[in-house]
GROMACS .gro file of C-alpha atoms in nm:
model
  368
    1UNK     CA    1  -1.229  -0.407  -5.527
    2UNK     CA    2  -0.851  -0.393  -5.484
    3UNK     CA    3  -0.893  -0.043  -5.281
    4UNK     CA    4  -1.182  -0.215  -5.072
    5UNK     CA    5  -0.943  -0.518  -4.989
    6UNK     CA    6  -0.651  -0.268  -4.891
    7UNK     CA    7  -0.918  -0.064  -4.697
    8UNK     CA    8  -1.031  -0.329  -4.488
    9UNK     CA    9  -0.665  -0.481  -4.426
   10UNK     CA   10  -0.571  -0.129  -4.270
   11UNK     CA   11  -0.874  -0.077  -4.061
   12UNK     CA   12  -0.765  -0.445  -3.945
   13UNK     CA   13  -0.433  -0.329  -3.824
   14UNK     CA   14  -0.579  -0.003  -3.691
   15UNK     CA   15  -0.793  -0.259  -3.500
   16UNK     CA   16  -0.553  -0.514  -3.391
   17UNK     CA   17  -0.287  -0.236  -3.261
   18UNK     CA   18  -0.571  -0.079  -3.031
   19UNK     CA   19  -0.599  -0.433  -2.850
   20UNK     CA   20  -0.221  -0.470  -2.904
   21UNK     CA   21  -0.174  -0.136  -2.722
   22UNK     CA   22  -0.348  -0.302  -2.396
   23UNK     CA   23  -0.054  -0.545  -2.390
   24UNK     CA   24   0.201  -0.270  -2.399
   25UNK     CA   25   0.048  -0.063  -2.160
   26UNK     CA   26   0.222  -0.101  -1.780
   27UNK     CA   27   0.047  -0.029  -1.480
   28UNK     CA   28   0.005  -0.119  -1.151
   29UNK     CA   29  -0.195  -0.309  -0.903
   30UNK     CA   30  -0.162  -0.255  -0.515
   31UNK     CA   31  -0.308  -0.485  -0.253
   32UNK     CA   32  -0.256  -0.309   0.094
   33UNK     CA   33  -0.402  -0.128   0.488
   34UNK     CA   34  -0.426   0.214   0.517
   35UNK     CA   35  -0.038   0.260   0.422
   36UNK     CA   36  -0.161   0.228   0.048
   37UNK     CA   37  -0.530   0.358   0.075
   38UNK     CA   38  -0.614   0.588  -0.178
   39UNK     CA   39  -0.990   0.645  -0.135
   40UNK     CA   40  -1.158   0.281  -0.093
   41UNK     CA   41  -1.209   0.337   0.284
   42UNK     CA   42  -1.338   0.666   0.279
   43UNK     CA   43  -1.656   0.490   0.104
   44UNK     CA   44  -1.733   0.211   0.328
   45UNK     CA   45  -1.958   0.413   0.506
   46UNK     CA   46  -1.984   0.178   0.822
   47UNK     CA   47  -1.563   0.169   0.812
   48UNK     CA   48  -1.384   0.340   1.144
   49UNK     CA   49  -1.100   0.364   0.969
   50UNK     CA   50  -1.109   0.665   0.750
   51UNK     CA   51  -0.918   0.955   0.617
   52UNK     CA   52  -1.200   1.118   0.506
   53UNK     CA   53  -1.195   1.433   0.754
   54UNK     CA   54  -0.922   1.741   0.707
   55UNK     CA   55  -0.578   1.757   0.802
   56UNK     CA   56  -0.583   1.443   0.568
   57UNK     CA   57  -0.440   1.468   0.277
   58UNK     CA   58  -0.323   1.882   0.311
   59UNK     CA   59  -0.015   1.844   0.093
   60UNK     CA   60  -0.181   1.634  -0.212
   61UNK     CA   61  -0.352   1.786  -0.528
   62UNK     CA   62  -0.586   2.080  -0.387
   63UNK     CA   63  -0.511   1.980   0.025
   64UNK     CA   64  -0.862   1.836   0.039
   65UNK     CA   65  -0.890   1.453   0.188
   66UNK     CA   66  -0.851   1.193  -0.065
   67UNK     CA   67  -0.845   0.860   0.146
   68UNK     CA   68  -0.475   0.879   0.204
   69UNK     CA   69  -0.368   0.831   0.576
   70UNK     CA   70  -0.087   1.075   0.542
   71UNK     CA   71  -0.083   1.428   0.477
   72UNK     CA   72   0.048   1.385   0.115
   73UNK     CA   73   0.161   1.104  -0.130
   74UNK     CA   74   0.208   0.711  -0.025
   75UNK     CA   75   0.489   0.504  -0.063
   76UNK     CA   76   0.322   0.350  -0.348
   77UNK     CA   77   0.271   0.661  -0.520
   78UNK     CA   78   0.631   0.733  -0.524
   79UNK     CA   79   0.758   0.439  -0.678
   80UNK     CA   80   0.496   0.414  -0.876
   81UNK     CA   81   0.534   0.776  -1.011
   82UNK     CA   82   0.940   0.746  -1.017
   83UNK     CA   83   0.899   0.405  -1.242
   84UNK     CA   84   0.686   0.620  -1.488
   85UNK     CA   85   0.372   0.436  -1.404
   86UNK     CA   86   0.041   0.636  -1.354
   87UNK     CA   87  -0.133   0.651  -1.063
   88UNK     CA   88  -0.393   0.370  -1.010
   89UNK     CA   89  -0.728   0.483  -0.855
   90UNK     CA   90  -0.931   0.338  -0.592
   91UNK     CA   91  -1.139   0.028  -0.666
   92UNK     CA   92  -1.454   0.230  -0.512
   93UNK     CA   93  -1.379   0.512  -0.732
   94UNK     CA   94  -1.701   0.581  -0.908
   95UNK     CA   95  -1.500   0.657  -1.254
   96UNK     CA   96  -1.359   0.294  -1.250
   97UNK     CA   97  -1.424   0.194  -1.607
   98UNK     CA   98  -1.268  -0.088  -1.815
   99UNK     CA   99  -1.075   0.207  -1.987
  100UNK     CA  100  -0.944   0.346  -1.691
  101UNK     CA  101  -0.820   0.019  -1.544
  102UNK     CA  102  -0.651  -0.064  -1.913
  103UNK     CA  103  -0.468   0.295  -1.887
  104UNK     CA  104  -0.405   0.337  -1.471
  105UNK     CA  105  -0.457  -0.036  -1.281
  106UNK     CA  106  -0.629  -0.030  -0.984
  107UNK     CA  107  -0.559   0.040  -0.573
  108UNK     CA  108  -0.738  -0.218  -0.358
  109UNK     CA  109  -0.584  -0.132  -0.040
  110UNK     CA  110  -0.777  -0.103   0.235
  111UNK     CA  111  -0.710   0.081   0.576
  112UNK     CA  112  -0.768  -0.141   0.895
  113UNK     CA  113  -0.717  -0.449   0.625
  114UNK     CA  114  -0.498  -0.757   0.693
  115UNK     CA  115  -0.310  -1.072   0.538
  116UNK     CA  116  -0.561  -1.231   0.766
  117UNK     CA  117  -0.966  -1.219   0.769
  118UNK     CA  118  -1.002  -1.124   1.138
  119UNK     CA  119  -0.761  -0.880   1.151
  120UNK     CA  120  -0.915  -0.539   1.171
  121UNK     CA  121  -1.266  -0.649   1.289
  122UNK     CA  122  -1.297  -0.351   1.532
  123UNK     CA  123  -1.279  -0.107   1.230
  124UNK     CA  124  -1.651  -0.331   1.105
  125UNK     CA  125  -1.556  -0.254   0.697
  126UNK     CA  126  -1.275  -0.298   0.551
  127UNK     CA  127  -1.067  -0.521   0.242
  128UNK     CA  128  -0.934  -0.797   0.383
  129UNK     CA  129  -0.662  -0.952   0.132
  130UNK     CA  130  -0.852  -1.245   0.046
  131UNK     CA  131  -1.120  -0.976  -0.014
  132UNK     CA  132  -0.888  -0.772  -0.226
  133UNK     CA  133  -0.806  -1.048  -0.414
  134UNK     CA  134  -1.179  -1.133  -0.473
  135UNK     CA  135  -1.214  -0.807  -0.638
  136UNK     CA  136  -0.905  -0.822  -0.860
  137UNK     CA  137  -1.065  -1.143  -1.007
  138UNK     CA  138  -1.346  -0.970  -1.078
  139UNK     CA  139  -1.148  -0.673  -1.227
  140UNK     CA  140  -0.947  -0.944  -1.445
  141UNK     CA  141  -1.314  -1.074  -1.547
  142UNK     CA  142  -1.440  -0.669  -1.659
  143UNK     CA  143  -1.125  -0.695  -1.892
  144UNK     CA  144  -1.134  -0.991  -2.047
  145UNK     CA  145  -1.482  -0.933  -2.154
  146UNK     CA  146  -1.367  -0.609  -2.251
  147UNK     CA  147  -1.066  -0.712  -2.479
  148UNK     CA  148  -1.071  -1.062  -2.467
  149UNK     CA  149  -0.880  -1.345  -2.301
  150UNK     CA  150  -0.508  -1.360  -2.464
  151UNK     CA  151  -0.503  -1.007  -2.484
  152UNK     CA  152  -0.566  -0.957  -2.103
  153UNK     CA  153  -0.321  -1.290  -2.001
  154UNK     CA  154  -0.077  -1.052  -2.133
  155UNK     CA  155  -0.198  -0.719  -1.961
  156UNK     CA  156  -0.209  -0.859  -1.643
  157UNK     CA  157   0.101  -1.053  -1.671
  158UNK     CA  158   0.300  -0.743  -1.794
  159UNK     CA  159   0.119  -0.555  -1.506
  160UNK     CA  160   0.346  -0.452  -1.167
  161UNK     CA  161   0.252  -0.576  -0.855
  162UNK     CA  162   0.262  -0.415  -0.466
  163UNK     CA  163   0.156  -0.608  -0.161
  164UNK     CA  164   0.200  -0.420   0.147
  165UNK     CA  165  -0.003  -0.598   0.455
  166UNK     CA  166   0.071  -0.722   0.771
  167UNK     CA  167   0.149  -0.433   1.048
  168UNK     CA  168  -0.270  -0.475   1.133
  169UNK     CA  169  -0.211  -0.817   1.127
  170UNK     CA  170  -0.004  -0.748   1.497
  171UNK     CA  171  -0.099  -0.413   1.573
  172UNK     CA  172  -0.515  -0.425   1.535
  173UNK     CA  173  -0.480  -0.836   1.584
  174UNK     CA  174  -0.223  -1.065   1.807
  175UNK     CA  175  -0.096  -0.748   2.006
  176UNK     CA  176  -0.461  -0.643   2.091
  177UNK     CA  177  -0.661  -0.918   2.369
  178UNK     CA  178  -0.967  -0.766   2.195
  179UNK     CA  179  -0.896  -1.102   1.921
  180UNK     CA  180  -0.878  -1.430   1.988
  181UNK     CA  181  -0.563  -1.447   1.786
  182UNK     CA  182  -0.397  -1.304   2.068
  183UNK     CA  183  -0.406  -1.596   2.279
  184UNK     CA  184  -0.439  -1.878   2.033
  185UNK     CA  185  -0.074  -1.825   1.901
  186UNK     CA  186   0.282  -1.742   2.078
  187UNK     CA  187   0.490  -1.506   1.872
  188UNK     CA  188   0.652  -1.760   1.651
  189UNK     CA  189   0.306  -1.945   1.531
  190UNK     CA  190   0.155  -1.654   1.458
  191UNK     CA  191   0.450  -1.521   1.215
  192UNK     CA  192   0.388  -1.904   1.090
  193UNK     CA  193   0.026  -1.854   1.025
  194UNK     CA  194   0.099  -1.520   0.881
  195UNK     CA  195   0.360  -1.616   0.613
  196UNK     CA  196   0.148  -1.973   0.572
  197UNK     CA  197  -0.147  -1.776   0.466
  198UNK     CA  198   0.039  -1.467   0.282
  199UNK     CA  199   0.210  -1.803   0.063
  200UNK     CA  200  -0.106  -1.945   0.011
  201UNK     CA  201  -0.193  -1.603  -0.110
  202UNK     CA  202   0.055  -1.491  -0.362
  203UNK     CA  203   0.019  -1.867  -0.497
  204UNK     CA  204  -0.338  -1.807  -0.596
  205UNK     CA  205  -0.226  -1.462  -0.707
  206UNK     CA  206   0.020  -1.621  -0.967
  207UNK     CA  207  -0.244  -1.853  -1.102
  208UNK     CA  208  -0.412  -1.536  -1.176
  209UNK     CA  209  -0.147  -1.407  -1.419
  210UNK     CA  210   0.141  -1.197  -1.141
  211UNK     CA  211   0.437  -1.234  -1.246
  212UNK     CA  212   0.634  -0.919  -1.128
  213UNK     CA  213   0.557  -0.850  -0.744
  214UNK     CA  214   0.701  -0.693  -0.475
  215UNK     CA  215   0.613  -0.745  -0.109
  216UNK     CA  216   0.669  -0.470   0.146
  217UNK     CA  217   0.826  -0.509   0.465
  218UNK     CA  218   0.730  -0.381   0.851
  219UNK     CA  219   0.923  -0.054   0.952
  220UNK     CA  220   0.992  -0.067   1.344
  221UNK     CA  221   0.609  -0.067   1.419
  222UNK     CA  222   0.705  -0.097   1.816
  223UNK     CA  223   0.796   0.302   1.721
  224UNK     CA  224   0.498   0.435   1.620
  225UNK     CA  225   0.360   0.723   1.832
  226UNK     CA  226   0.084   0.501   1.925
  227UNK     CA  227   0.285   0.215   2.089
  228UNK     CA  228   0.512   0.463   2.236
  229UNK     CA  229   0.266   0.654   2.423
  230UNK     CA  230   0.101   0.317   2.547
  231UNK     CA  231   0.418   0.197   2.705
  232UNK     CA  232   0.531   0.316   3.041
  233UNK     CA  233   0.836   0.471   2.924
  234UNK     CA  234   0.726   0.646   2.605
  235UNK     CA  235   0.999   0.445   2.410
  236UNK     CA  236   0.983   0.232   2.156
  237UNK     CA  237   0.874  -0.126   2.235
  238UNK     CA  238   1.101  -0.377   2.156
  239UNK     CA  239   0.859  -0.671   2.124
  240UNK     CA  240   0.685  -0.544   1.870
  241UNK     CA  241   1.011  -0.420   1.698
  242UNK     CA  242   1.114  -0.779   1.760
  243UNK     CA  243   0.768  -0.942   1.590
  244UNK     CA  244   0.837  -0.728   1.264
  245UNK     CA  245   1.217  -0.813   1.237
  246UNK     CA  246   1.099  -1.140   1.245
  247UNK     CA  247   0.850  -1.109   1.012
  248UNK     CA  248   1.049  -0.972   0.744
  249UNK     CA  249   1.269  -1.246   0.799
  250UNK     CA  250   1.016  -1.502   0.733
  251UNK     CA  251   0.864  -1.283   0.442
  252UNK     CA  252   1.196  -1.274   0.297
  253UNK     CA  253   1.224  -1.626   0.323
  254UNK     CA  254   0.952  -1.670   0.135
  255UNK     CA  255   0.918  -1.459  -0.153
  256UNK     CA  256   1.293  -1.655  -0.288
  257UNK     CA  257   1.104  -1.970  -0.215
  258UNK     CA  258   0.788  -1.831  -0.452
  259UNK     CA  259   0.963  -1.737  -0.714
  260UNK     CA  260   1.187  -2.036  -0.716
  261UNK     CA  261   0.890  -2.240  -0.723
  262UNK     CA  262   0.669  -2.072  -0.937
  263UNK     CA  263   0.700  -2.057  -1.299
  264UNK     CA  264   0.835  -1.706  -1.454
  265UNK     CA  265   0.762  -1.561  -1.103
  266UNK     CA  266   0.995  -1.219  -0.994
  267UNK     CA  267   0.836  -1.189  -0.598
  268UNK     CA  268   1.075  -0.944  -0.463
  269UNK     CA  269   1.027  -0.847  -0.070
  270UNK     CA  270   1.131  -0.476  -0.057
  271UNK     CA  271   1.287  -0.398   0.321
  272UNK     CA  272   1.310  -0.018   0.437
  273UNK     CA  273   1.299  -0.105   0.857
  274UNK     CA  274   1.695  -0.029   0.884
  275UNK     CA  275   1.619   0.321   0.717
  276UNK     CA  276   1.336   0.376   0.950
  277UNK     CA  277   1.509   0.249   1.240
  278UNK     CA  278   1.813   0.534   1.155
  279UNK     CA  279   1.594   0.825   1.132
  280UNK     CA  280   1.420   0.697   1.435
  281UNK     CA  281   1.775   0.709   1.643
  282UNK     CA  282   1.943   1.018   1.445
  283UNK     CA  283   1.651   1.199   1.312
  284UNK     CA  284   1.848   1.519   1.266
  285UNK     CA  285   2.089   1.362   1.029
  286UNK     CA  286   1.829   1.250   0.771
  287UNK     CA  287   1.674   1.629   0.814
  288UNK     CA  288   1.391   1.536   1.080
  289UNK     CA  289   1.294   1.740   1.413
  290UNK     CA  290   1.103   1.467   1.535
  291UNK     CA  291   1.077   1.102   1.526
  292UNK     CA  292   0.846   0.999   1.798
  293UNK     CA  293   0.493   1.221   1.801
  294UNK     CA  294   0.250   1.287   1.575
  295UNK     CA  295   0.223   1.592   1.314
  296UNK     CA  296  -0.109   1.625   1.384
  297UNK     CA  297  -0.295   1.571   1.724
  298UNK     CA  298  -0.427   1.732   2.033
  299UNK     CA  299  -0.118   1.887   2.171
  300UNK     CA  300  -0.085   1.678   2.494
  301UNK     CA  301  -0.394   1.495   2.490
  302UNK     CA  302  -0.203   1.152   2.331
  303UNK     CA  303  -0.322   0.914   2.172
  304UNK     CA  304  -0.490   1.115   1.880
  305UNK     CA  305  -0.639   0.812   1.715
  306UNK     CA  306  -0.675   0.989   1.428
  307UNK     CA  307  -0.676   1.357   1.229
  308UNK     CA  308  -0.935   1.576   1.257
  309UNK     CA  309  -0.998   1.950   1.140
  310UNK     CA  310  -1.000   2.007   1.572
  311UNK     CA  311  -0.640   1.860   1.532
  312UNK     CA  312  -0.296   2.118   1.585
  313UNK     CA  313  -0.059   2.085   1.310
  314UNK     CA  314   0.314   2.102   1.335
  315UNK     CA  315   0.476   2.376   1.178
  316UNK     CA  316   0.664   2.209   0.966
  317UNK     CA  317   0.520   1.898   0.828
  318UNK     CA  318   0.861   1.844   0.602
  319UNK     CA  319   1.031   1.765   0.961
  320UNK     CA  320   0.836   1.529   1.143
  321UNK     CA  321   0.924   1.129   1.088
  322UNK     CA  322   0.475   1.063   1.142
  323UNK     CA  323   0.192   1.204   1.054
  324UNK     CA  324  -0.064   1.113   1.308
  325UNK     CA  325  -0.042   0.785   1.567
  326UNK     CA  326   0.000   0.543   1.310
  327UNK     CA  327   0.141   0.682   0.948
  328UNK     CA  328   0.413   0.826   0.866
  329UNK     CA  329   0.429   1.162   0.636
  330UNK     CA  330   0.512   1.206   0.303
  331UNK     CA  331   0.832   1.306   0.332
  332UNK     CA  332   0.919   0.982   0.547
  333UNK     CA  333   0.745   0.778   0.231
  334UNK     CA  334   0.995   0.952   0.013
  335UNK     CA  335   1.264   0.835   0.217
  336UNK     CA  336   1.081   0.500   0.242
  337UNK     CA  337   1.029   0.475  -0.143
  338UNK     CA  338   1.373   0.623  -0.230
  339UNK     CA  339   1.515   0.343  -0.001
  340UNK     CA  340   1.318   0.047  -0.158
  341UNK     CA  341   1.401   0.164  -0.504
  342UNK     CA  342   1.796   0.186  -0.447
  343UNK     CA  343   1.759  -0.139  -0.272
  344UNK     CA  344   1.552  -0.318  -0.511
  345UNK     CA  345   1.695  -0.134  -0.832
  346UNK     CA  346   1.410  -0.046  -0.990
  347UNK     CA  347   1.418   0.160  -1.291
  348UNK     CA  348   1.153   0.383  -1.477
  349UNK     CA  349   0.956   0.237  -1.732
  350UNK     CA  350   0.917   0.366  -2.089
  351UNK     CA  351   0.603   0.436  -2.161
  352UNK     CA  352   0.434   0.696  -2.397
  353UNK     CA  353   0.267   0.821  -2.098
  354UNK     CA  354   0.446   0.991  -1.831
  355UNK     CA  355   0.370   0.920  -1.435
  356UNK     CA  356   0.088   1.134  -1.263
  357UNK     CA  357   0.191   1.496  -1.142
  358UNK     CA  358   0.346   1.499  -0.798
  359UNK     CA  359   0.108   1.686  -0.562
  360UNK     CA  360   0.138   2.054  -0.485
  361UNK     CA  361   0.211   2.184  -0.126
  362UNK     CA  362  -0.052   2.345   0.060
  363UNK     CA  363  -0.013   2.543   0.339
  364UNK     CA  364  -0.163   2.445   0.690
  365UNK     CA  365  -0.294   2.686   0.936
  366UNK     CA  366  -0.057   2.894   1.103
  367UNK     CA  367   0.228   2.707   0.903
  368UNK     CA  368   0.547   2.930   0.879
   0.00000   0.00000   0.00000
């Protein structure tokens, strides 16, 4: 009987540290547009904003397209994978499991998605954040079903956080007459509306169990090949420069004012524009040939909206500040990244699993 007893008490603690084990387990959730997109796009099938079609994703696991808008890892990957956390995967991935979002987190970010609802319309399907945050309820439901409720308070609440919205919110909203937007705000009330709404947000967020979060800023989006080749001059354009500066200001602004107000709340608003904005003036001192065209597009037939296996490739990815009209390439995220972590101090995590494998390199046609 005594042996039975002892039995049963170590099976219990076998037990309990299996459910424990979900507490001590870190990973991440990421709320973002295309910047952060790691496959949730590319099945929406009535979405125009995909990365479903080759040069996508060239320099990433076996050079196929992933979802990514770049041609290898996101900014999110890299912090994630220099903090030692793994790799979240796609809300739409078909593996999603309970298990899988216990050992990875999830990605909800959507390309062509916005702080705001109507932002992005043109594009037909894609995550809003409200929508993004629907789904992470639901996610937070699947768990605590799963492993029950205390258990999952403190997964979620041990859990890191990335929000990176708001360049569609100007870009594919208030800077295109195509939305009403566009002529029912001024400049200043629409950064208003923005950070009004991104508050309201991150407030229902933290009644949801985030606690550690980190917002990310606008680079110079008035410097994107897109806006430059839409301007007369094919320079950057300084009022949309101008509307991002601003709205990292007010972004800034708030995140201190969340996490004063809310209870055990770290909102951190990571800021990379000035770093940007350098290799943008003096690309040849942060290694870059070119800071102002695309990687991939149609030679001289601008703008590329987007990649496509009919699309000429640079010669050397490694030197070129974008990717295609909109995104930059992964080695402008690793600056990015690098940048954000130095800024924000962030240091790896211990954890008994190691990050995801960085991607290998593959070679594009006619690369050198």
């Amino acid at each position: 009987m005594k042996l039975i007893v002892t039995l049963l008490v170590v099976l219990a603690t076998i037990f309990s540290g299996l459910i424990d084990g979900y507490d001590c387990k870190i990973v991440q959730f990421i709320f973002g547009d295309s910047l952060s997109d790691n496959g949730n796009n590319n099945r929406l099938s009535k979405s125009f904003a995909q990365a479903a079609l080759p040069w996508y994703g060239i320099d990433y696991g076996n050079g196929m397209p992933n979802g990514r808008f770049t041609n290898g890892r996101t900014v999110a990957d890299i912090i994630g994978d220099k903090m030692g956390l793994p790799r979240p995967p796609a809300f739409l991935d078909p593996s999603l499991s309970e298990d899988v979002i216990l050992a990875n987190g999830v990605n909800f970010a959507s390309g062509g998605g916005g702080i705001l609802n109507e932002t992005g319309g043109l594009f037909i399907q894609r995550f809003s954040f409200y929508k993004q945050i629907e789904l992470f309820n639901g996610v937070q439901t699947m768990i605590r079903n799963q492993i029950g409720d205390e258990p999952a308070t403190n997964f979620f609440q041990e859990a890191k956080y990335v929000v990176a919205l708001g360049s569609n919110d100007f870009i594919n909203n208030y800077l295109n007459p195509l939305y009403s937007d566009s002529w029912k705000y001024n400049d200043d009330t629409f950064i208003d509306y923005l950070s009004e709404t991104l508050g309201a947000q991150l407030t229902v967020l933290h009644g949801m169990g985030v606690r550690e979060l980190m917002v990310f800023g606008l680079g110079p989006m008035g410097c994107i090949p897109l806006q430059r080749v839409l301007s007369t001059s094919a320079e950057c354009q300084d009022k949309t420069n101008t509307l991002a500066l601003n709205f990292n200001k007010a972004i800034a602004k708030l995140m201190d004012d969340l996490s004063a107000k809310l209870p055990n709340a770290s909102y951190k608003f990571g800021d990379a524009y000035d770093v940007v904005n350098n290799v943008i003036t003096n690309p040849s001192k942060y290694g870059f040939d070119n800071a102002d065209s695309p990687c991939c597009s149609f030679g001289r037939i601008r703008p590329a909206l987007t990649c496509i296996p009919a699309s000429r490739l640079c010669k050397n990815r490694s030197k070129y500040l974008f990717w295609d009209e909109y995104h930059p390439s992964d080695r402008a995220n690793e600056l990015i990244a690098n940048e954000l972590i130095r800024k924000l101090g962030f240091k790896p995590i211990n954890q008994a699993d190691g990050p995801s494998p960085s991607p290998t390199s593959a070679p594009a046609p006619g690369d050198d």
